Short mmCIF file of C-alpha atoms in Angstrom, two decimals:
data_model
loop_
_atom_site.label_atom_id
_atom_site.label_comp_id
_atom_site.label_asym_id
_atom_site.label_seq_id
_atom_site.Cartn_x
_atom_site.Cartn_y
_atom_site.Cartn_z
CA MET A 257 36.06 12.02 -1.33
CA LYS A 258 36.65 8.47 0.08
CA ALA A 259 34.00 8.94 2.64
CA HIS A 260 31.36 9.50 -0.02
CA LEU A 261 32.43 6.45 -1.99
CA ILE A 262 32.18 4.01 0.90
CA PRO A 263 28.43 4.47 1.41
CA VAL A 264 27.74 4.35 -2.42
CA ALA A 265 29.83 1.20 -2.75
CA LEU A 266 28.11 -0.36 0.30
CA ILE A 267 24.68 0.40 -1.30
CA LEU A 268 25.58 -1.05 -4.60
CA PHE A 269 26.96 -4.19 -2.99
CA LEU A 270 23.63 -4.61 -1.05
CA PHE A 271 21.51 -4.22 -4.19
CA HIS A 272 23.73 -6.61 -6.06
CA GLY A 273 23.42 -9.16 -3.26
CA CYS A 274 19.57 -8.77 -3.16
CA SER A 275 19.24 -9.21 -6.87
CA ASN A 276 21.30 -12.48 -6.68
CA GLU A 277 19.11 -13.72 -3.86
CA ASP A 278 15.98 -12.98 -5.90
CA ARG A 279 17.43 -14.77 -8.93
CA ALA A 280 18.30 -17.69 -6.65
CA ASP A 281 14.83 -17.96 -5.26
CA SER A 282 13.34 -17.71 -8.73
CA SER A 283 15.49 -20.48 -10.08
CA MET A 284 14.72 -22.70 -7.02
CA VAL A 285 11.03 -22.29 -7.80
CA GLU A 286 11.66 -23.09 -11.39
CA ARG A 287 13.51 -26.32 -10.42
CA LEU A 288 10.44 -27.48 -8.52
CA TYR A 289 8.33 -27.61 -11.66
CA ASP A 290 8.74 -29.18 -15.02
CA SER A 291 7.18 -26.23 -16.83
CA VAL A 292 7.50 -22.56 -15.96
CA MET A 293 6.20 -19.70 -18.26
CA SER A 294 5.97 -16.00 -17.98
CA MET A 295 2.84 -14.30 -19.22
CA PRO A 296 0.99 -17.51 -20.43
CA GLU A 297 -2.17 -17.63 -22.45
CA ILE A 298 -4.35 -20.76 -22.28
CA SER A 299 -7.23 -21.53 -24.57
CA ILE A 300 -9.77 -24.32 -24.00
CA PHE A 301 -11.77 -25.48 -27.03
CA ARG A 302 -14.95 -27.51 -27.20
CA ASP A 303 -15.96 -28.88 -30.72
CA GLU A 304 -13.43 -26.54 -32.37
CA ASN A 305 -15.08 -23.46 -30.72
CA LEU A 306 -13.14 -21.35 -28.10
CA PHE A 307 -14.87 -22.01 -24.80
CA ALA A 308 -12.58 -20.43 -22.19
CA SER A 309 -9.24 -18.59 -22.11
CA ALA A 310 -6.92 -17.63 -19.25
CA ARG A 311 -3.84 -15.52 -18.81
CA SER A 312 -1.66 -14.63 -15.81
CA ILE A 313 1.80 -13.45 -14.90
CA GLY A 314 3.22 -16.89 -14.42
CA LEU A 315 2.36 -20.56 -15.01
CA TYR A 316 3.83 -23.49 -13.05
CA GLN A 317 3.20 -27.13 -13.67
CA ASN A 318 4.63 -30.64 -13.11
CA SER A 319 3.94 -33.30 -15.75
CA GLU A 320 0.36 -34.55 -15.66
CA LYS A 321 -0.45 -32.36 -12.54
CA ASP A 322 -2.46 -29.27 -12.02
CA ILE A 323 -1.55 -26.09 -13.78
CA TYR A 324 -0.97 -23.10 -11.36
CA LEU A 325 -1.63 -19.66 -12.85
CA ILE A 326 -0.03 -17.13 -10.49
CA GLY A 327 -0.64 -13.35 -10.41
CA ASP A 328 -3.36 -11.22 -11.97
CA LEU A 329 -5.37 -14.07 -13.46
CA VAL A 330 -7.95 -13.09 -16.07
CA SER A 331 -10.07 -15.76 -17.51
CA THR A 332 -12.80 -15.17 -20.20
CA PHE A 333 -15.74 -17.58 -20.80
CA TYR A 334 -17.57 -17.87 -24.18
CA ASP A 335 -20.80 -19.27 -25.37
CA LYS A 336 -21.16 -21.81 -28.16
CA ASP A 337 -21.13 -19.06 -30.81
CA GLY A 338 -17.91 -17.54 -29.48
CA ASN A 339 -19.46 -14.51 -27.75
CA VAL A 340 -18.08 -13.47 -24.38
CA MET A 341 -20.38 -14.42 -21.45
CA SER A 342 -18.26 -13.36 -18.52
CA THR A 343 -14.75 -12.45 -17.34
CA LEU A 344 -13.14 -13.69 -14.18
CA TYR A 345 -10.37 -11.78 -12.26
CA ALA A 346 -8.47 -13.35 -9.39
CA ASP A 347 -4.99 -13.57 -7.71
CA THR A 348 -4.35 -17.12 -8.71
CA GLY A 349 -5.92 -20.12 -10.31
CA ARG A 350 -5.42 -23.83 -10.49
CA ILE A 351 -6.56 -25.77 -13.60
CA ASN A 352 -7.08 -29.52 -13.15
CA GLU A 353 -5.18 -31.14 -16.15
CA GLN A 354 -7.69 -33.95 -16.60
CA LYS A 355 -11.04 -32.21 -16.26
CA TYR A 356 -9.96 -28.55 -17.23
CA ASN A 357 -11.91 -27.29 -14.17
CA MET A 358 -10.39 -24.19 -12.59
CA LEU A 359 -10.33 -23.06 -8.92
CA ALA A 360 -9.76 -19.31 -8.74
CA THR A 361 -8.66 -17.92 -5.40
CA GLY A 362 -7.90 -14.56 -3.89
CA ASP A 363 -9.91 -11.36 -4.58
CA VAL A 364 -12.17 -13.14 -7.05
CA LYS A 365 -14.44 -11.09 -9.27
CA LEU A 366 -16.75 -12.56 -11.96
CA LYS A 367 -18.22 -9.93 -14.27
CA SER A 368 -20.95 -10.94 -16.74
CA VAL A 369 -21.55 -9.10 -19.97
CA ASN A 370 -24.87 -7.90 -18.73
CA GLY A 371 -23.08 -5.89 -16.06
CA ASP A 372 -23.74 -8.13 -12.96
CA ALA A 373 -20.60 -8.85 -10.83
CA LEU A 374 -19.82 -11.56 -8.24
CA PHE A 375 -17.29 -11.14 -5.47
CA THR A 376 -15.81 -13.91 -3.38
CA ASN A 377 -12.56 -15.40 -2.21
CA GLU A 378 -12.67 -18.71 -3.97
CA LEU A 379 -14.69 -19.76 -7.04
CA LEU A 380 -14.77 -23.11 -8.91
CA TRP A 381 -15.42 -23.18 -12.64
CA ASN A 382 -16.74 -26.61 -13.72
CA ASN A 383 -15.86 -27.17 -17.35
CA ASN A 384 -18.21 -30.19 -17.73
CA ASP A 385 -21.51 -28.58 -16.66
CA GLU A 386 -20.44 -25.03 -17.45
CA THR A 387 -21.23 -23.71 -13.95
CA VAL A 388 -19.37 -21.69 -11.18
CA SER A 389 -19.76 -22.43 -7.49
CA SER A 390 -18.33 -21.48 -4.21
CA ASN A 391 -18.64 -22.72 -0.59
CA ASP A 392 -17.38 -19.33 0.59
CA THR A 393 -19.27 -16.07 1.22
CA VAL A 394 -20.42 -14.59 -2.12
CA LEU A 395 -21.78 -11.12 -2.90
CA ILE A 396 -23.52 -10.36 -6.20
CA ILE A 397 -24.24 -6.80 -7.36
CA SER A 398 -26.51 -6.34 -10.26
CA GLU A 399 -26.06 -3.71 -12.96
CA LYS A 400 -28.81 -1.79 -11.32
CA GLY A 401 -27.17 -1.81 -7.91
CA ASP A 402 -29.20 -4.61 -6.24
CA SER A 403 -27.09 -6.90 -4.10
CA LEU A 404 -27.59 -10.51 -2.94
CA SER A 405 -25.19 -12.26 -0.62
CA GLY A 406 -24.99 -15.64 1.00
CA ILE A 407 -22.66 -18.59 1.87
CA GLY A 408 -22.41 -21.39 -0.82
CA PHE A 409 -23.69 -20.76 -4.24
CA GLU A 410 -23.94 -22.18 -7.76
CA SER A 411 -24.69 -20.44 -11.00
CA ASP A 412 -24.15 -20.64 -14.81
CA VAL A 413 -21.13 -18.74 -15.99
CA ASP A 414 -23.13 -15.62 -17.10
CA LEU A 415 -24.83 -15.30 -13.65
CA LYS A 416 -28.33 -15.77 -15.03
CA ASN A 417 -29.53 -18.77 -12.82
CA ILE A 418 -28.20 -18.26 -9.29
CA VAL A 419 -28.74 -20.49 -6.32
CA PHE A 420 -27.62 -19.76 -2.79
CA ILE A 421 -27.24 -22.50 -0.25
CA ARG A 422 -27.65 -20.67 3.13
CA ASN A 423 -27.68 -17.23 4.90
CA THR A 424 -29.05 -15.45 1.91
CA SER A 425 -29.77 -11.74 2.21
CA GLY A 426 -30.24 -8.91 -0.27
CA VAL A 427 -31.01 -5.36 -0.97
CA TYR A 428 -33.33 -4.28 -3.76
CA ASN A 429 -33.22 -0.71 -4.77
CA ASP A 430 -36.50 1.16 -5.56
CA ARG A 431 -37.23 1.78 -9.14
CA GLY A 432 -39.36 4.39 -10.79
CA PRO A 433 -42.34 3.41 -13.03
CA GLY A 434 -41.32 1.35 -16.01
CA GLU A 435 -38.09 0.18 -14.54
#
């Protein structure tokens, strides 16, 4: 009987030790920032109208510094009437506290309400001129399956007016009459 208790006690001790280390790492990160939140939701208003919103698993910020949104970032962009124009998904985001611009990084996808989708590694949302841009490789797939890719790009948030900077290529799918 004692032979069975020793491995069980050892395993419990190891799990207890790991959970303490995880808590210590977490509290050390929390000490590095003035503000730490779980499951934050941020709303940006313009003229009393909701203009953009964002949520993630965690938020980290030091006073008057950028806001870091870590884990499963989802940000929604609205038109002046409050209608959704597009939704952005990314691993993380950084919001500039003064300008409210957001840099989304890691597995970035921007999906417009018309069904077009943009894929890249890094995307900047400019709050002032209501555009998104990237210096990285970008792939856009239309709702009909057409694709366009290039390096460096700028567009409005709903992906209606797209400009690529260089190395642009695309695939246009054949359509039947009337399409």
